[in-house]
Amino acid sequence: QVQLVESGGGLVQSGASLRLSCAASGLTFSDYGLGWFRQAPGKAREFVAAISGTGRSTYYQYSVKGRFTILRDNDKNTVLLEMNSVKPEDTAVYYCAARRSIQTLSMEPAGYDYWGQGTQVTVSS
């Protein structure tokens, strides 16, 4: 059984930093690309960042580029999203997802095979 479990969300003030974690189990972690998505109430799920199975390639949504960093630790089967200079518009439920691809990235939810349950991030002004 593949499981992805997010943690690290919470209530923070605008400009603060926080780190989201996603622990994976039930899969060969290094064979999967990983992504972070977010979804605000009444809105579609939105791509945030992705990292390849090797960790050598990353891609970011324009609005978070330079503020967020995605990284993975294959020894710990964990993917992180480091968030800096957060803004109220970053408020959403954040989901991690796994993709059965070693080399290629995807910005589309349909490109991912497994999903976590999400962790809430709320940024106050």
PDB file of C-alpha atoms in Angstrom:
ATOM      1  CA  GLN A   1       0.000   0.000   0.000  1.00  0.00           C
ATOM      2  CA  VAL A   2       1.463   3.310  -1.111  1.00  0.00           C
ATOM      3  CA  GLN A   3       1.117   6.086   1.416  1.00  0.00           C
ATOM      4  CA  LEU A   4       2.108   9.733   1.306  1.00  0.00           C
ATOM      5  CA  VAL A   5       1.739  11.697   4.532  1.00  0.00           C
ATOM      6  CA  GLU A   6       2.198  15.457   4.632  1.00  0.00           C
ATOM      7  CA  SER A   7       3.078  17.430   7.735  1.00  0.00           C
ATOM      8  CA  GLY A   8       4.349  20.843   8.742  1.00  0.00           C
ATOM      9  CA  GLY A   9       1.421  23.062   7.878  1.00  0.00           C
ATOM     10  CA  GLY A  10       0.019  25.650  10.211  1.00  0.00           C
ATOM     11  CA  LEU A  11      -0.863  29.272  10.769  1.00  0.00           C
ATOM     12  CA  VAL A  12       1.927  31.754  10.054  1.00  0.00           C
ATOM     13  CA  GLN A  13       2.233  35.446   9.396  1.00  0.00           C
ATOM     14  CA  SER A  14       2.998  37.001   6.068  1.00  0.00           C
ATOM     15  CA  GLY A  15       6.741  37.001   5.441  1.00  0.00           C
ATOM     16  CA  ALA A  16       7.419  33.975   7.610  1.00  0.00           C
ATOM     17  CA  SER A  17       9.044  30.697   6.647  1.00  0.00           C
ATOM     18  CA  LEU A  18       7.934  27.135   7.123  1.00  0.00           C
ATOM     19  CA  ARG A  19       8.806  23.692   5.898  1.00  0.00           C
ATOM     20  CA  LEU A  20       6.367  21.089   4.671  1.00  0.00           C
ATOM     21  CA  SER A  21       7.339  17.432   4.712  1.00  0.00           C
ATOM     22  CA  CYS A  22       5.940  14.417   2.925  1.00  0.00           C
ATOM     23  CA  ALA A  23       6.891  10.930   4.037  1.00  0.00           C
ATOM     24  CA  ALA A  24       6.392   8.158   1.489  1.00  0.00           C
ATOM     25  CA  SER A  25       6.089   4.436   2.016  1.00  0.00           C
ATOM     26  CA  GLY A  26       5.108   1.394  -0.013  1.00  0.00           C
ATOM     27  CA  LEU A  27       7.084   2.389  -3.094  1.00  0.00           C
ATOM     28  CA  THR A  28      10.620   2.464  -4.399  1.00  0.00           C
ATOM     29  CA  PHE A  29      11.073   6.095  -3.606  1.00  0.00           C
ATOM     30  CA  SER A  30      13.923   6.907  -5.980  1.00  0.00           C
ATOM     31  CA  ASP A  31      11.899   5.603  -8.955  1.00  0.00           C
ATOM     32  CA  TYR A  32       9.268   8.306  -8.521  1.00  0.00           C
ATOM     33  CA  GLY A  33       9.166  11.935  -9.343  1.00  0.00           C
ATOM     34  CA  LEU A  34       7.474  14.060  -6.708  1.00  0.00           C
ATOM     35  CA  GLY A  35       5.348  17.149  -6.773  1.00  0.00           C
ATOM     36  CA  TRP A  36       3.636  19.634  -4.518  1.00  0.00           C
ATOM     37  CA  PHE A  37       0.210  20.999  -5.357  1.00  0.00           C
ATOM     38  CA  ARG A  38      -2.110  23.298  -3.476  1.00  0.00           C
ATOM     39  CA  GLN A  39      -5.816  23.930  -3.431  1.00  0.00           C
ATOM     40  CA  ALA A  40      -7.665  26.884  -1.963  1.00  0.00           C
ATOM     41  CA  PRO A  41     -11.412  26.764  -1.246  1.00  0.00           C
ATOM     42  CA  GLY A  42     -13.447  26.998  -4.428  1.00  0.00           C
ATOM     43  CA  LYS A  43     -10.394  26.757  -6.650  1.00  0.00           C
ATOM     44  CA  ALA A  44      -8.821  24.030  -8.733  1.00  0.00           C
ATOM     45  CA  ARG A  45      -5.785  22.152  -7.603  1.00  0.00           C
ATOM     46  CA  GLU A  46      -2.712  24.123  -8.609  1.00  0.00           C
ATOM     47  CA  PHE A  47       0.824  23.019  -9.366  1.00  0.00           C
ATOM     48  CA  VAL A  48       3.501  24.386  -7.050  1.00  0.00           C
ATOM     49  CA  ALA A  49       6.765  22.519  -7.605  1.00  0.00           C
ATOM     50  CA  ALA A  50       8.174  19.238  -8.879  1.00  0.00           C
ATOM     51  CA  ILE A  51      11.386  17.292  -8.549  1.00  0.00           C
ATOM     52  CA  SER A  52      12.632  14.342 -10.576  1.00  0.00           C
ATOM     53  CA  GLY A  53      13.412  10.924  -9.169  1.00  0.00           C
ATOM     54  CA  THR A  54      17.113  11.689  -9.197  1.00  0.00           C
ATOM     55  CA  GLY A  55      16.634  15.110  -7.646  1.00  0.00           C
ATOM     56  CA  ARG A  56      18.606  16.672 -10.478  1.00  0.00           C
ATOM     57  CA  SER A  57      15.692  18.502 -12.065  1.00  0.00           C
ATOM     58  CA  THR A  58      13.189  20.849 -10.479  1.00  0.00           C
ATOM     59  CA  TYR A  59      10.424  23.076 -11.754  1.00  0.00           C
ATOM     60  CA  TYR A  60       8.358  25.770 -10.054  1.00  0.00           C
ATOM     61  CA  GLN A  61       5.204  27.681 -10.647  1.00  0.00           C
ATOM     62  CA  TYR A  62       6.147  31.237 -11.469  1.00  0.00           C
ATOM     63  CA  SER A  63       4.461  32.760  -8.409  1.00  0.00           C
ATOM     64  CA  VAL A  64       6.619  30.742  -5.997  1.00  0.00           C
ATOM     65  CA  LYS A  65       9.892  30.785  -7.900  1.00  0.00           C
ATOM     66  CA  GLY A  66      12.620  32.236  -5.717  1.00  0.00           C
ATOM     67  CA  ARG A  67      10.546  31.809  -2.562  1.00  0.00           C
ATOM     68  CA  PHE A  68       9.919  28.064  -2.375  1.00  0.00           C
ATOM     69  CA  THR A  69      12.372  25.204  -2.705  1.00  0.00           C
ATOM     70  CA  ILE A  70      11.553  21.565  -3.319  1.00  0.00           C
ATOM     71  CA  LEU A  71      14.070  18.943  -2.299  1.00  0.00           C
ATOM     72  CA  ARG A  72      14.118  15.247  -1.601  1.00  0.00           C
ATOM     73  CA  ASP A  73      15.996  12.905   0.658  1.00  0.00           C
ATOM     74  CA  ASN A  74      15.920   9.475  -0.915  1.00  0.00           C
ATOM     75  CA  ASP A  75      17.495   7.894   2.149  1.00  0.00           C
ATOM     76  CA  LYS A  76      14.561   9.059   4.266  1.00  0.00           C
ATOM     77  CA  ASN A  77      11.874   8.650   1.580  1.00  0.00           C
ATOM     78  CA  THR A  78      10.916  12.254   2.150  1.00  0.00           C
ATOM     79  CA  VAL A  79      10.205  15.259  -0.027  1.00  0.00           C
ATOM     80  CA  LEU A  80      10.245  18.760   1.423  1.00  0.00           C
ATOM     81  CA  LEU A  81       8.829  22.087   0.414  1.00  0.00           C
ATOM     82  CA  GLU A  82      10.685  24.962   2.016  1.00  0.00           C
ATOM     83  CA  MET A  83       8.561  28.074   1.929  1.00  0.00           C
ATOM     84  CA  ASN A  84      10.021  31.524   2.471  1.00  0.00           C
ATOM     85  CA  SER A  85       8.466  34.977   2.397  1.00  0.00           C
ATOM     86  CA  VAL A  86       5.002  33.491   2.429  1.00  0.00           C
ATOM     87  CA  LYS A  87       2.028  35.577   1.382  1.00  0.00           C
ATOM     88  CA  PRO A  88      -1.684  35.383   2.178  1.00  0.00           C
ATOM     89  CA  GLU A  89      -2.275  34.105  -1.344  1.00  0.00           C
ATOM     90  CA  ASP A  90      -0.201  31.043  -0.453  1.00  0.00           C
ATOM     91  CA  THR A  91      -3.003  29.945   1.867  1.00  0.00           C
ATOM     92  CA  ALA A  92      -4.233  26.529   0.752  1.00  0.00           C
ATOM     93  CA  VAL A  93      -4.189  22.849   1.484  1.00  0.00           C
ATOM     94  CA  TYR A  94      -0.858  21.538   0.238  1.00  0.00           C
ATOM     95  CA  TYR A  95      -0.626  18.048  -1.227  1.00  0.00           C
ATOM     96  CA  CYS A  96       2.337  15.938  -2.176  1.00  0.00           C
ATOM     97  CA  ALA A  97       2.109  13.517  -5.068  1.00  0.00           C
ATOM     98  CA  ALA A  98       4.243  10.772  -6.592  1.00  0.00           C
ATOM     99  CA  ARG A  99       4.743  10.071 -10.281  1.00  0.00           C
ATOM    100  CA  ARG A 100       6.008   6.847 -11.840  1.00  0.00           C
ATOM    101  CA  SER A 101       8.804   8.466 -13.773  1.00  0.00           C
ATOM    102  CA  ILE A 102      12.485   8.657 -12.990  1.00  0.00           C
ATOM    103  CA  GLN A 103      13.560  11.401 -15.357  1.00  0.00           C
ATOM    104  CA  THR A 104      10.599  13.517 -16.400  1.00  0.00           C
ATOM    105  CA  LEU A 105       8.556  16.110 -14.543  1.00  0.00           C
ATOM    106  CA  SER A 106       4.883  16.955 -14.702  1.00  0.00           C
ATOM    107  CA  MET A 107       2.867  20.051 -13.845  1.00  0.00           C
ATOM    108  CA  GLU A 108      -0.464  18.276 -14.225  1.00  0.00           C
ATOM    109  CA  PRO A 109      -2.376  16.429 -11.511  1.00  0.00           C
ATOM    110  CA  ALA A 110      -3.113  13.693 -14.047  1.00  0.00           C
ATOM    111  CA  GLY A 111       0.607  13.066 -14.316  1.00  0.00           C
ATOM    112  CA  TYR A 112       0.752  11.740 -10.767  1.00  0.00           C
ATOM    113  CA  ASP A 113      -0.244   8.328  -9.501  1.00  0.00           C
ATOM    114  CA  TYR A 114      -0.424   8.725  -5.720  1.00  0.00           C
ATOM    115  CA  TRP A 115      -1.537  11.532  -3.453  1.00  0.00           C
ATOM    116  CA  GLY A 116      -1.351  12.442   0.189  1.00  0.00           C
ATOM    117  CA  GLN A 117      -4.218  13.797   2.261  1.00  0.00           C
ATOM    118  CA  GLY A 118      -2.855  17.323   2.461  1.00  0.00           C
ATOM    119  CA  THR A 119      -1.735  19.752   5.122  1.00  0.00           C
ATOM    120  CA  GLN A 120      -3.271  23.162   5.712  1.00  0.00           C
ATOM    121  CA  VAL A 121      -1.149  26.283   5.356  1.00  0.00           C
ATOM    122  CA  THR A 122      -2.737  29.550   6.428  1.00  0.00           C
ATOM    123  CA  VAL A 123      -0.898  32.838   6.028  1.00  0.00           C
ATOM    124  CA  SER A 124      -2.275  35.826   7.870  1.00  0.00           C
ATOM    125  CA  SER A 125      -1.689  39.421   6.866  1.00  0.00           C
TER     126      SER A 125
END
